Amino acid sequence: MHTATANTVARAKSSGLEGVVVADSELSEVDGEQGRLILRGFSVEELGHHATLEQAAELLWNGRLPDAGDRRMQRAFGEARRRAFSLVPALGPALALPDAMASLRAAVAHVAENEPEPGPALAGAVAVFAAAWARRAEGRAPVAPDPSLSHAADYLRMLRGTPPSAAAERALSSYLVTVADHGMNASTFAARVVASTGSDAVSAIVAGIGALKGPLHGGAPGPVLDMLDAIGAPERAAGWLEAELAAGRRIMGMGHRIYRVRDPRAAVLERAIEELERAGDAASRRLPLARGVERAAVEVLAARYPERALRTNVEFYTAVLLDALGVERRSFSATFAVGRVIGWYAHVEEQRRSGRLIRPASRYVGPGSATQ
Ligand code: COA
């Protein structure tokens, strides 16, 4: 694990403010006790296994789940990718930044505030700029989008240079839909705060990207893969994990602020990986190792924190799935943003409609306070 990540994670503490309600929302409900995630009335299992990202966007943005044959949103996303690609030459140094999320933050800031369809424009920009950064990082030219493809298929195509198989498209689609929204998580809150001031959607999404960049939020899957590499074989897992805890480090992909049981998204992704492997189209086959490490991590954490319920979170199988799709680990967080931008935009619009400024309070503990 990178030292900076390990230190940040080792120092992380609860704020004591979890559970504070800052908005009413129709978008998603996270039940941390039962391990359930509902997206506008549909379970994450139902959507994750069957919906495309365009269908999830229609559901989250407009409140209706369209038929698979309804291509309106797919056309809007395709057109938005084409327009975003025309901005690439004007992005200048933004695409040359060494970190994918820093690059995405700078690049998305170039999207015009007055786009006629801001949701598709932002979704298109995130996918096109994330893929263009990844190509550049490999010393290759960006690949122009194919607006006739689904968003998931075209993102993989723009990353890898060749159209994906149906199995790979389905697996990425499962991932993107599964992570599209998740209650008032940190990046969604950041985006809503910006939207609540009456600012524009581009500023709000840039704020979301900034929050997602942190290792406690969207940055965990890369280190999960580093961990699987370092462990190498299931029988080495318990010893390796115990040594990590003894060194004061956290186990990446385990634990969650809300879930006290296994994150339901982990099962959706685990099944997506199984299906990809069964189709013979996985670039890597880490599922047996990952399952062994997961079992060992749950046991080691239960022994160390018997009073906590530290279980697998979404990032654990995200790492395995994206790696199996041939996505480089340096692009994992940006790929998360390709899915999560759908939820961010839904929340931005919902917040804007409420017309309410989010202005929480802090507790003064400085000189002269009662706590001094
Ligand atoms: N590995 C080791 N210890 C962990 C842990 C992990 N993954 N997750 C929590 N703990 C420990 C903490 O160190 C803390 O112990 P302490 O009181 O001795 O300091 C205790 O359990 C706190 O548990 P909890 O309140 O459930 O965690 P949190 O809400 O503060 O943190 C996370 C939630 C997600 C930040 C945390 O579980 C974590 O850092 N996980 C690893 C990073 C990760 O996978 N992030 C992606 C989240 S989707």
Tab-separated table of C-alpha atoms and ligand atoms in Angstrom:
chain	number	residue	atom	x	y	z
A	1	MET	CA	0.000	0.000	0.000
A	2	HIS	CA	1.231	3.532	-0.712
A	3	THR	CA	2.541	5.074	2.515
A	4	ALA	CA	0.407	8.206	2.206
A	5	THR	CA	-2.717	6.073	1.825
A	6	ALA	CA	-1.753	3.855	4.742
A	7	ASN	CA	-1.132	6.841	7.009
A	8	THR	CA	-4.367	8.606	6.090
A	9	VAL	CA	-6.330	5.429	6.619
A	10	ALA	CA	-4.592	4.569	9.889
A	11	ARG	CA	-5.426	8.024	11.287
A	12	ALA	CA	-9.056	8.103	10.151
A	13	LYS	CA	-11.566	8.507	12.976
A	14	SER	CA	-15.317	8.787	13.145
A	15	SER	CA	-16.563	12.379	13.195
A	16	GLY	CA	-19.246	11.571	15.753
A	17	LEU	CA	-21.764	13.171	13.378
A	18	GLU	CA	-22.731	10.121	11.342
A	19	GLY	CA	-26.452	9.707	10.893
A	20	VAL	CA	-27.200	13.461	10.905
A	21	VAL	CA	-29.969	14.049	8.343
A	22	VAL	CA	-29.102	16.893	5.956
A	23	ALA	CA	-31.742	16.371	3.255
A	24	ASP	CA	-34.864	14.438	2.296
A	25	SER	CA	-34.171	12.302	-0.743
A	26	GLU	CA	-36.180	10.055	-3.060
A	27	LEU	CA	-33.056	8.635	-4.648
A	28	SER	CA	-31.584	5.823	-2.563
A	29	GLU	CA	-31.781	4.188	0.820
A	30	VAL	CA	-28.894	2.410	2.527
A	31	ASP	CA	-29.945	-0.002	5.273
A	32	GLY	CA	-26.728	-0.732	7.134
A	33	GLU	CA	-28.237	-3.220	9.578
A	34	GLN	CA	-29.986	-5.434	7.011
A	35	GLY	CA	-27.438	-4.881	4.234
A	36	ARG	CA	-29.953	-3.528	1.733
A	37	LEU	CA	-29.578	-0.819	-0.900
A	38	ILE	CA	-32.667	0.536	-2.674
A	39	LEU	CA	-32.380	2.846	-5.674
A	40	ARG	CA	-35.661	4.678	-6.297
A	41	GLY	CA	-37.709	1.629	-5.369
A	42	PHE	CA	-35.484	-1.027	-6.983
A	43	SER	CA	-32.979	-3.259	-5.192
A	44	VAL	CA	-29.333	-2.946	-6.154
A	45	GLU	CA	-29.410	-6.661	-7.074
A	46	GLU	CA	-32.234	-6.143	-9.567
A	47	LEU	CA	-30.649	-3.097	-11.189
A	48	GLY	CA	-27.034	-4.268	-10.923
A	49	HIS	CA	-27.755	-7.535	-12.715
A	50	HIS	CA	-30.178	-6.274	-15.346
A	51	ALA	CA	-30.074	-2.505	-15.987
A	52	THR	CA	-27.718	-0.438	-18.117
A	53	LEU	CA	-26.220	2.790	-16.818
A	54	GLU	CA	-28.486	4.723	-19.180
A	55	GLN	CA	-31.569	3.024	-17.674
A	56	ALA	CA	-30.264	3.759	-14.158
A	57	ALA	CA	-29.769	7.406	-15.164
A	58	GLU	CA	-33.346	7.640	-16.465
A	59	LEU	CA	-34.554	6.110	-13.184
A	60	LEU	CA	-32.491	8.344	-10.895
A	61	TRP	CA	-32.933	11.543	-12.890
A	62	ASN	CA	-36.511	11.172	-14.121
A	63	GLY	CA	-38.075	8.590	-11.809
A	64	ARG	CA	-38.902	5.929	-14.395
A	65	LEU	CA	-37.104	2.752	-15.394
A	66	PRO	CA	-37.366	2.584	-19.204
A	67	ASP	CA	-37.604	-0.660	-21.223
A	68	ALA	CA	-34.348	-2.067	-22.539
A	69	GLY	CA	-35.501	-1.088	-26.041
A	70	ASP	CA	-35.934	2.599	-25.118
A	71	ARG	CA	-32.742	4.187	-26.483
A	72	ARG	CA	-33.428	7.860	-25.732
A	73	MET	CA	-30.868	8.101	-22.933
A	74	GLN	CA	-28.347	5.967	-24.840
A	75	ARG	CA	-28.555	8.428	-27.747
A	76	ALA	CA	-28.174	11.405	-25.394
A	77	PHE	CA	-25.116	9.808	-23.735
A	78	GLY	CA	-23.581	8.920	-27.129
A	79	GLU	CA	-24.002	12.486	-28.376
A	80	ALA	CA	-22.575	13.825	-25.100
A	81	ARG	CA	-19.453	11.631	-25.450
A	82	ARG	CA	-18.985	12.919	-28.978
A	83	ARG	CA	-19.214	16.535	-27.773
A	84	ALA	CA	-16.898	15.844	-24.816
A	85	PHE	CA	-14.311	14.334	-27.162
A	86	SER	CA	-14.316	17.541	-29.211
A	87	LEU	CA	-13.129	19.331	-26.032
A	88	VAL	CA	-10.118	17.030	-25.552
A	89	PRO	CA	-7.650	19.122	-27.630
A	90	ALA	CA	-8.551	22.189	-25.532
A	91	LEU	CA	-7.911	20.497	-22.166
A	92	GLY	CA	-4.214	21.368	-22.291
A	93	PRO	CA	-2.223	20.245	-19.253
A	94	ALA	CA	-5.330	18.825	-17.498
A	95	LEU	CA	-4.894	15.438	-19.179
A	96	ALA	CA	-1.152	15.406	-18.462
A	97	LEU	CA	-1.524	15.480	-14.671
A	98	PRO	CA	0.030	12.382	-13.093
A	99	ASP	CA	-3.056	11.376	-11.089
A	100	ALA	CA	-6.260	10.250	-12.837
A	101	MET	CA	-8.575	11.959	-10.349
A	102	ALA	CA	-6.615	15.227	-10.335
A	103	SER	CA	-6.837	15.136	-14.120
A	104	LEU	CA	-10.573	14.386	-14.067
A	105	ARG	CA	-11.171	17.249	-11.631
A	106	ALA	CA	-9.332	19.691	-13.921
A	107	ALA	CA	-10.817	18.313	-17.157
A	108	VAL	CA	-14.472	18.237	-16.047
A	109	ALA	CA	-14.116	21.881	-14.989
A	110	HIS	CA	-13.951	22.631	-18.753
A	111	VAL	CA	-17.554	21.498	-19.382
A	112	ALA	CA	-19.761	24.489	-20.238
A	113	GLU	CA	-22.201	25.590	-17.525
A	114	ASN	CA	-24.966	26.140	-20.057
A	115	GLU	CA	-25.060	22.688	-21.689
A	116	PRO	CA	-28.656	22.041	-22.856
A	117	GLU	CA	-28.618	18.563	-21.233
A	118	PRO	CA	-26.214	18.916	-18.275
A	119	GLY	CA	-26.686	15.344	-16.956
A	120	PRO	CA	-25.643	13.519	-20.139
A	121	ALA	CA	-22.986	16.206	-20.805
A	122	LEU	CA	-21.346	15.556	-17.429
A	123	ALA	CA	-21.672	11.761	-17.679
A	124	GLY	CA	-20.171	11.870	-21.187
A	125	ALA	CA	-17.338	14.140	-20.077
A	126	VAL	CA	-16.354	11.949	-17.115
A	127	ALA	CA	-16.169	8.802	-19.288
A	128	VAL	CA	-14.366	10.444	-22.213
A	129	PHE	CA	-11.840	12.357	-20.085
A	130	ALA	CA	-11.119	9.382	-17.797
A	131	ALA	CA	-10.464	7.172	-20.834
A	132	ALA	CA	-8.383	9.849	-22.589
A	133	TRP	CA	-6.224	10.236	-19.457
A	134	ALA	CA	-5.699	6.467	-19.263
A	135	ARG	CA	-4.635	6.284	-22.925
A	136	ARG	CA	-2.258	9.196	-22.442
A	137	ALA	CA	-0.771	7.525	-19.363
A	138	GLU	CA	0.110	4.583	-21.663
A	139	GLY	CA	1.634	6.938	-24.239
A	140	ARG	CA	-1.235	6.338	-26.701
A	141	ALA	CA	-3.638	8.657	-28.495
A	142	PRO	CA	-7.178	8.979	-27.096
A	143	VAL	CA	-9.812	6.853	-28.852
A	144	ALA	CA	-12.811	8.743	-30.274
A	145	PRO	CA	-16.166	7.589	-28.874
A	146	ASP	CA	-18.652	5.507	-30.853
A	147	PRO	CA	-22.018	7.125	-30.007
A	148	SER	CA	-23.919	4.032	-31.194
A	149	LEU	CA	-22.588	1.919	-28.286
A	150	SER	CA	-23.800	1.745	-24.708
A	151	HIS	CA	-21.923	3.962	-22.261
A	152	ALA	CA	-20.313	0.915	-20.582
A	153	ALA	CA	-19.197	-0.663	-23.875
A	154	ASP	CA	-17.852	2.607	-25.234
A	155	TYR	CA	-15.938	3.424	-22.046
A	156	LEU	CA	-14.166	0.050	-22.251
A	157	ARG	CA	-13.571	0.569	-25.960
A	158	MET	CA	-12.101	4.051	-25.388
A	159	LEU	CA	-9.843	2.594	-22.667
A	160	ARG	CA	-8.678	-0.523	-24.465
A	161	GLY	CA	-8.930	0.507	-28.111
A	162	THR	CA	-11.080	-2.469	-29.158
A	163	PRO	CA	-14.822	-3.070	-28.650
A	164	PRO	CA	-15.504	-5.300	-25.617
A	165	SER	CA	-17.300	-8.642	-25.703
A	166	ALA	CA	-20.929	-8.786	-24.597
A	167	ALA	CA	-19.764	-10.397	-21.309
A	168	ALA	CA	-17.282	-7.594	-20.587
A	169	GLU	CA	-19.886	-4.946	-21.416
A	170	ARG	CA	-22.374	-6.641	-19.065
A	171	ALA	CA	-19.777	-6.903	-16.254
A	172	LEU	CA	-18.808	-3.223	-16.474
A	173	SER	CA	-22.437	-2.238	-16.737
A	174	SER	CA	-23.159	-4.185	-13.514
A	175	TYR	CA	-20.359	-2.334	-11.782
A	176	LEU	CA	-21.341	1.150	-12.980
A	177	VAL	CA	-25.004	0.667	-12.043
A	178	THR	CA	-24.101	-0.863	-8.669
A	179	VAL	CA	-22.037	2.186	-7.674
A	180	ALA	CA	-24.295	4.808	-9.315
A	181	ASP	CA	-25.782	6.045	-6.050
A	182	HIS	CA	-25.409	5.337	-2.353
A	183	GLY	CA	-27.285	7.689	-0.054
A	184	MET	CA	-25.534	10.684	1.460
A	185	ASN	CA	-21.967	9.463	0.962
A	186	ALA	CA	-19.137	12.006	1.230
A	187	SER	CA	-18.839	12.912	-2.462
A	188	THR	CA	-22.608	13.168	-2.916
A	189	PHE	CA	-22.796	15.399	0.143
A	190	ALA	CA	-20.005	17.575	-1.273
A	191	ALA	CA	-21.882	17.896	-4.583
A	192	ARG	CA	-25.163	18.692	-2.795
A	193	VAL	CA	-23.549	21.373	-0.631
A	194	VAL	CA	-22.296	23.145	-3.763
A	195	ALA	CA	-25.678	22.757	-5.486
A	196	SER	CA	-27.439	24.092	-2.375
A	197	THR	CA	-25.709	27.463	-2.757
A	198	GLY	CA	-27.353	27.913	-6.167
A	199	SER	CA	-24.070	27.250	-7.938
A	200	ASP	CA	-23.960	25.346	-11.240
A	201	ALA	CA	-23.929	21.565	-11.842
A	202	VAL	CA	-20.368	21.548	-13.234
A	203	SER	CA	-19.022	23.059	-9.982
A	204	ALA	CA	-21.027	20.538	-7.947
A	205	ILE	CA	-19.682	17.551	-9.906
A	206	VAL	CA	-16.113	18.861	-9.638
A	207	ALA	CA	-16.606	18.986	-5.847
A	208	GLY	CA	-17.839	15.380	-5.926
A	209	ILE	CA	-14.740	14.312	-7.841
A	210	GLY	CA	-12.552	16.038	-5.233
A	211	ALA	CA	-14.219	14.111	-2.408
A	212	LEU	CA	-14.165	10.780	-4.246
A	213	LYS	CA	-10.405	11.157	-4.766
A	214	GLY	CA	-9.661	10.442	-1.093
A	215	PRO	CA	-8.467	6.971	-0.018
A	216	LEU	CA	-11.259	6.583	2.547
A	217	HIS	CA	-13.883	6.950	-0.185
A	218	GLY	CA	-13.099	6.055	-3.803
A	219	GLY	CA	-9.411	5.315	-3.454
A	220	ALA	CA	-9.583	1.877	-1.829
A	221	PRO	CA	-9.718	-0.573	-4.800
A	222	GLY	CA	-6.151	0.106	-6.009
A	223	PRO	CA	-4.728	-0.742	-2.577
A	224	VAL	CA	-7.045	-3.824	-2.426
A	225	LEU	CA	-5.335	-5.134	-5.544
A	226	ASP	CA	-1.901	-4.303	-4.077
A	227	MET	CA	-2.957	-6.353	-1.044
A	228	LEU	CA	-4.045	-9.348	-3.163
A	229	ASP	CA	-0.709	-9.166	-5.020
A	230	ALA	CA	1.229	-9.015	-1.758
A	231	ILE	CA	-0.679	-11.976	-0.252
A	232	GLY	CA	-0.409	-14.087	-3.404
A	233	ALA	CA	-2.048	-17.278	-2.041
A	234	PRO	CA	-5.063	-17.807	0.276
A	235	GLU	CA	-3.008	-19.731	2.847
A	236	ARG	CA	-0.770	-16.711	3.365
A	237	ALA	CA	-3.704	-14.365	4.000
A	238	ALA	CA	-4.210	-14.653	7.772
A	239	GLY	CA	-0.543	-14.047	8.626
A	240	TRP	CA	-0.250	-11.112	6.239
A	241	LEU	CA	-3.446	-9.488	7.503
A	242	GLU	CA	-2.472	-9.921	11.163
A	243	ALA	CA	0.860	-8.241	10.449
A	244	GLU	CA	-0.943	-5.308	8.828
A	245	LEU	CA	-3.171	-4.823	11.858
A	246	ALA	CA	-0.165	-5.155	14.183
A	247	ALA	CA	1.530	-2.375	12.188
A	248	GLY	CA	-1.533	-0.156	12.828
A	249	ARG	CA	-2.811	-0.252	9.240
A	250	ARG	CA	-6.340	-0.846	8.026
A	251	ILE	CA	-7.391	-3.676	5.747
A	252	MET	CA	-8.573	-2.107	2.534
A	253	GLY	CA	-11.959	-3.171	1.171
A	254	MET	CA	-13.165	-4.048	4.693
A	255	GLY	CA	-15.347	-2.036	7.071
A	256	HIS	CA	-17.953	0.610	6.348
A	257	ARG	CA	-19.387	3.642	8.085
A	258	ILE	CA	-22.987	2.455	7.561
A	259	TYR	CA	-22.999	-1.310	6.893
A	260	ARG	CA	-22.755	-3.618	9.897
A	261	VAL	CA	-23.128	-6.640	7.589
A	262	ARG	CA	-21.571	-7.479	4.232
A	263	ASP	CA	-22.109	-4.634	1.755
A	264	PRO	CA	-24.860	-5.903	-0.607
A	265	ARG	CA	-22.951	-4.466	-3.570
A	266	ALA	CA	-20.103	-6.929	-2.928
A	267	ALA	CA	-22.396	-9.864	-3.851
A	268	VAL	CA	-23.577	-8.176	-7.067
A	269	LEU	CA	-19.991	-7.611	-8.152
A	270	GLU	CA	-18.889	-11.096	-7.088
A	271	ARG	CA	-21.572	-12.603	-9.339
A	272	ALA	CA	-20.599	-10.282	-12.202
A	273	ILE	CA	-16.995	-11.529	-11.927
A	274	GLU	CA	-18.173	-15.162	-11.888
A	275	GLU	CA	-20.172	-14.562	-15.082
A	276	LEU	CA	-17.257	-12.818	-16.761
A	277	GLU	CA	-14.917	-15.681	-15.865
A	278	ARG	CA	-17.471	-18.254	-17.020
A	279	ALA	CA	-17.714	-16.464	-20.384
A	280	GLY	CA	-13.941	-16.963	-20.699
A	281	ASP	CA	-13.368	-13.249	-21.051
A	282	ALA	CA	-11.574	-12.263	-17.865
A	283	ALA	CA	-8.125	-10.704	-18.237
A	284	SER	CA	-7.256	-12.058	-14.760
A	285	ARG	CA	-8.757	-14.722	-12.523
A	286	ARG	CA	-8.369	-13.659	-8.947
A	287	LEU	CA	-11.716	-14.813	-7.572
A	288	PRO	CA	-10.442	-17.848	-5.581
A	289	LEU	CA	-7.654	-15.754	-4.015
A	290	ALA	CA	-10.043	-12.878	-3.279
A	291	ARG	CA	-12.552	-15.192	-1.609
A	292	GLY	CA	-9.819	-16.731	0.545
A	293	VAL	CA	-8.513	-13.306	1.567
A	294	GLU	CA	-12.042	-12.097	2.316
A	295	ARG	CA	-12.707	-15.086	4.614
A	296	ALA	CA	-9.409	-14.564	6.420
A	297	ALA	CA	-9.946	-10.792	6.742
A	298	VAL	CA	-13.396	-11.235	8.297
A	299	GLU	CA	-11.940	-13.701	10.839
A	300	VAL	CA	-8.860	-11.623	11.661
A	301	LEU	CA	-10.911	-8.432	12.072
A	302	ALA	CA	-13.523	-10.220	14.215
A	303	ALA	CA	-10.753	-11.476	16.519
A	304	ARG	CA	-9.208	-8.008	16.748
A	305	TYR	CA	-12.489	-6.015	17.050
A	306	PRO	CA	-15.033	-8.452	18.543
A	307	GLU	CA	-17.421	-5.573	19.283
A	308	ARG	CA	-17.356	-4.204	15.685
A	309	ALA	CA	-18.832	-5.851	12.613
A	310	LEU	CA	-16.164	-5.180	10.011
A	311	ARG	CA	-17.205	-6.879	6.782
A	312	THR	CA	-16.455	-6.652	3.097
A	313	ASN	CA	-17.318	-3.384	1.389
A	314	VAL	CA	-17.948	-2.636	-2.295
A	315	GLU	CA	-14.308	-1.779	-2.987
A	316	PHE	CA	-13.057	-5.315	-2.371
A	317	TYR	CA	-14.722	-6.919	-5.398
A	318	THR	CA	-14.518	-3.678	-7.382
A	319	ALA	CA	-10.766	-4.245	-7.478
A	320	VAL	CA	-11.172	-7.838	-8.690
A	321	LEU	CA	-13.808	-6.938	-11.295
A	322	LEU	CA	-12.013	-3.948	-12.806
A	323	ASP	CA	-8.762	-5.900	-12.918
A	324	ALA	CA	-10.557	-8.768	-14.679
A	325	LEU	CA	-11.792	-6.224	-17.236
A	326	GLY	CA	-8.231	-5.099	-17.925
A	327	VAL	CA	-8.694	-1.660	-16.310
A	328	GLU	CA	-5.379	-0.476	-14.835
A	329	ARG	CA	-5.452	0.190	-11.095
A	330	ARG	CA	-4.459	3.833	-11.642
A	331	SER	CA	-7.865	4.261	-13.370
A	332	PHE	CA	-10.003	2.556	-10.709
A	333	SER	CA	-11.195	5.718	-8.917
A	334	ALA	CA	-11.923	7.505	-12.203
A	335	THR	CA	-13.959	4.480	-13.338
A	336	PHE	CA	-15.914	4.718	-10.074
A	337	ALA	CA	-16.673	8.343	-11.041
A	338	VAL	CA	-18.020	7.154	-14.446
A	339	GLY	CA	-20.804	5.392	-12.499
A	340	ARG	CA	-21.203	7.735	-9.522
A	341	VAL	CA	-21.627	10.882	-11.623
A	342	ILE	CA	-25.147	9.596	-12.354
A	343	GLY	CA	-26.016	9.733	-8.643
A	344	TRP	CA	-24.231	13.036	-8.113
A	345	TYR	CA	-26.253	14.699	-10.846
A	346	ALA	CA	-29.528	13.253	-9.510
A	347	HIS	CA	-28.707	14.682	-6.066
A	348	VAL	CA	-27.631	18.039	-7.500
A	349	GLU	CA	-30.990	18.402	-9.260
A	350	GLU	CA	-32.932	17.223	-6.207
A	351	GLN	CA	-31.085	19.690	-3.987
A	352	ARG	CA	-31.586	22.523	-6.464
A	353	ARG	CA	-35.337	21.800	-6.575
A	354	SER	CA	-35.519	21.960	-2.765
A	355	GLY	CA	-34.115	25.500	-2.874
A	356	ARG	CA	-32.522	25.000	0.549
A	357	LEU	CA	-29.011	26.032	1.551
A	358	ILE	CA	-27.097	23.321	3.453
A	359	ARG	CA	-25.402	25.077	6.322
A	360	PRO	CA	-24.425	22.668	9.134
A	361	ALA	CA	-22.874	23.853	12.404
A	362	SER	CA	-19.556	23.147	14.096
A	363	ARG	CA	-18.947	22.826	17.816
A	364	TYR	CA	-16.457	25.372	19.131
A	365	VAL	CA	-13.713	23.661	21.167
A	366	GLY	CA	-11.104	26.455	20.928
A	367	PRO	CA	-9.774	28.830	23.586
A	368	GLY	CA	-12.477	29.949	26.025
A	369	SER	CA	-14.901	27.146	25.093
A	370	ALA	CA	-16.676	25.034	27.695
A	371	THR	CA	-14.578	22.024	26.699
A	372	GLN	CA	-11.244	23.771	27.443
B	1	COA	N1	-9.150	-2.491	8.938
B	1	COA	C1	-8.726	-2.426	10.210
B	1	COA	N2	-9.389	-1.795	11.194
B	1	COA	C2	-10.528	-1.198	10.840
B	1	COA	C3	-11.044	-1.220	9.535
B	1	COA	C4	-10.285	-1.898	8.563
B	1	COA	N3	-10.680	-1.942	7.290
B	1	COA	N4	-12.192	-0.535	9.484
B	1	COA	C5	-12.415	-0.082	10.729
B	1	COA	N5	-11.391	-0.486	11.545
B	1	COA	C6	-11.259	-0.200	12.957
B	1	COA	C7	-10.778	1.213	13.153
B	1	COA	O1	-9.368	1.293	13.180
B	1	COA	C8	-11.387	1.609	14.449
B	1	COA	O2	-10.644	1.050	15.498
B	1	COA	P1	-10.077	1.974	16.668
B	1	COA	O3	-11.307	2.443	17.395
B	1	COA	O4	-9.222	1.040	17.443
B	1	COA	O5	-9.335	3.084	15.996
B	1	COA	C9	-12.726	0.904	14.395
B	1	COA	O6	-12.534	-0.251	13.588
B	1	COA	C10	-13.757	1.855	13.792
B	1	COA	O7	-14.689	1.137	13.134
B	1	COA	P2	-15.886	1.839	12.348
B	1	COA	O8	-16.457	2.926	13.229
B	1	COA	O9	-16.764	0.773	11.820
B	1	COA	O10	-15.137	2.456	11.104
B	1	COA	P3	-15.269	3.905	10.515
B	1	COA	O11	-16.690	4.217	10.297
B	1	COA	O12	-14.455	4.855	11.332
B	1	COA	O13	-14.519	3.736	9.123
B	1	COA	C11	-14.053	3.121	6.945
B	1	COA	C12	-15.152	3.294	7.980
B	1	COA	C13	-14.663	2.689	5.621
B	1	COA	C14	-13.348	4.473	6.740
B	1	COA	C15	-13.078	2.062	7.460
B	1	COA	O14	-13.734	0.858	7.686
B	1	COA	C16	-11.879	1.897	6.562
B	1	COA	O15	-10.927	2.681	6.642
B	1	COA	N6	-11.860	0.841	5.694
B	1	COA	C17	-10.763	0.658	4.807
B	1	COA	C18	-10.850	1.614	3.633
B	1	COA	C19	-11.954	1.222	2.670
B	1	COA	O16	-12.101	0.050	2.324
B	1	COA	N7	-12.707	2.236	2.225
B	1	COA	C20	-13.785	2.057	1.311
B	1	COA	C21	-15.104	2.277	1.987
B	1	COA	S1	-16.471	1.881	0.916
